[in-house]
Amino acid sequence: MIVRTLNGTLGTEREIDTPGWTSRRLLLKSENMGFSLHDTLIKPGAELPMCYRNHLEAVYCIEGEGEVETVADGVRHQIKAGTVYALDRHDEHILRARTQMRMVCVFNPPITGREVHGDDGAYPLVEDDEAGGNDDLRAG
Ligand code: 9YT
């Protein structure tokens, strides 16, 4: 059994801070669960265009308020604590935070923790043989 705490991720390589969000990675690919599990804080006022072409992601809001827009149809879905959205079609989307939002995120396949968002808003797929100290893939 694996037991982790949020506090145990803080200040480690599992805590990734960016201008729009801070993600605390509780479970990564290295845990061999087939998914990764993140406790992510979206900063108030953040507007984040994203499209995970290589991953499926479910995002469960447990604190705060905002909206997610699906770019294909322009529909804005309101989000508050208790709302989950699942990007089952690798949907291009824009997440907007009215307040700080706390999101529990699950990625399939799991991320390694070294990906950064590309210009297309996606994370690249990182294969095992690329793992290990590639600074190009570190947080930014
Ligand atoms: C909600 C969302 O996708 N935020 C971007 C960060 C991502 N959750 C991550 O890498 O933890």
Coordinates of C-alpha atoms in Angstrom, one line a residue, residues 14-98:
R14 CA 5.9 16.9 -6.4
E15 CA 4.8 20.5 -5.8
I16 CA 4.9 22.4 -9.1
D17 CA 4.1 26.1 -9.1
T18 CA 3.3 28.1 -12.3
P19 CA 1.8 31.5 -12.8
G20 CA -1.7 30.1 -13.1
W21 CA -1.7 27.1 -10.8
T22 CA 0.1 25.1 -8.2
S23 CA -0.1 21.3 -8.5
R24 CA 0.7 18.9 -5.7
R25 CA 1.2 15.5 -7.2
L26 CA 0.1 12.8 -4.8
L27 CA 0.5 9.9 -7.2
L28 CA 2.6 9.8 -10.4
K29 CA 3.5 7.3 -13.0
S30 CA 6.3 6.1 -10.7
E31 CA 3.6 4.7 -8.4
N32 CA 2.4 2.3 -11.2
M33 CA -1.3 2.9 -10.6
G34 CA -2.2 3.5 -14.2
F35 CA -3.2 7.1 -13.4
S36 CA -1.8 10.1 -11.6
L37 CA -3.6 12.0 -8.9
H38 CA -3.1 15.7 -8.2
D39 CA -4.4 18.3 -5.7
T40 CA -4.2 21.4 -7.8
L41 CA -4.8 25.0 -6.7
I42 CA -5.9 27.3 -9.6
K43 CA -5.0 30.9 -8.8
P44 CA -7.8 33.5 -8.7
G45 CA -8.3 35.3 -12.0
A46 CA -6.3 32.6 -13.9
E47 CA -7.4 31.9 -17.5
L48 CA -5.8 28.7 -18.7
P49 CA -6.2 27.4 -22.3
M50 CA -5.4 23.7 -22.3
C51 CA -5.8 20.7 -24.5
Y52 CA -4.4 17.3 -23.3
R53 CA -4.0 15.6 -26.6
N54 CA -2.1 12.7 -25.0
H55 CA -4.1 12.3 -21.8
L56 CA -7.6 11.9 -20.4
E57 CA -8.2 14.1 -17.4
A58 CA -11.0 14.3 -14.8
V59 CA -11.1 17.4 -12.7
Y60 CA -13.2 17.5 -9.5
C61 CA -13.6 20.9 -7.8
I62 CA -13.7 20.7 -4.1
E63 CA -13.3 24.5 -3.3
G64 CA -13.9 27.7 -5.2
E65 CA -15.7 28.9 -8.3
G66 CA -15.0 29.4 -12.0
E67 CA -15.9 28.0 -15.4
V68 CA -14.6 25.8 -18.1
E69 CA -15.3 26.6 -21.7
T70 CA -15.2 24.0 -24.5
V71 CA -13.5 25.8 -27.4
A72 CA -15.3 23.8 -30.1
D73 CA -18.8 25.0 -29.2
G74 CA -18.1 28.0 -26.9
V75 CA -20.2 26.6 -24.1
R76 CA -19.2 27.8 -20.7
H77 CA -19.8 25.3 -17.9
Q78 CA -20.0 26.8 -14.4
I79 CA -17.9 25.1 -11.8
K80 CA -18.2 25.1 -8.0
A81 CA -17.4 22.7 -5.2
G82 CA -18.9 19.3 -6.2
T83 CA -18.6 19.8 -9.9
V84 CA -16.5 17.4 -12.0
Y85 CA -15.5 17.7 -15.6
A86 CA -14.0 14.9 -17.6
L87 CA -12.1 15.6 -20.8
D88 CA -13.1 12.4 -22.5
R89 CA -12.5 13.8 -26.0
H90 CA -9.1 15.5 -25.4
D91 CA -11.2 18.6 -25.5
E92 CA -9.6 21.9 -26.2
H93 CA -10.8 24.0 -23.2
I94 CA -10.2 27.2 -21.2
L95 CA -10.4 27.1 -17.4
R96 CA -11.2 30.4 -15.7
A97 CA -11.0 30.8 -11.9
R98 CA -13.2 33.5 -10.3

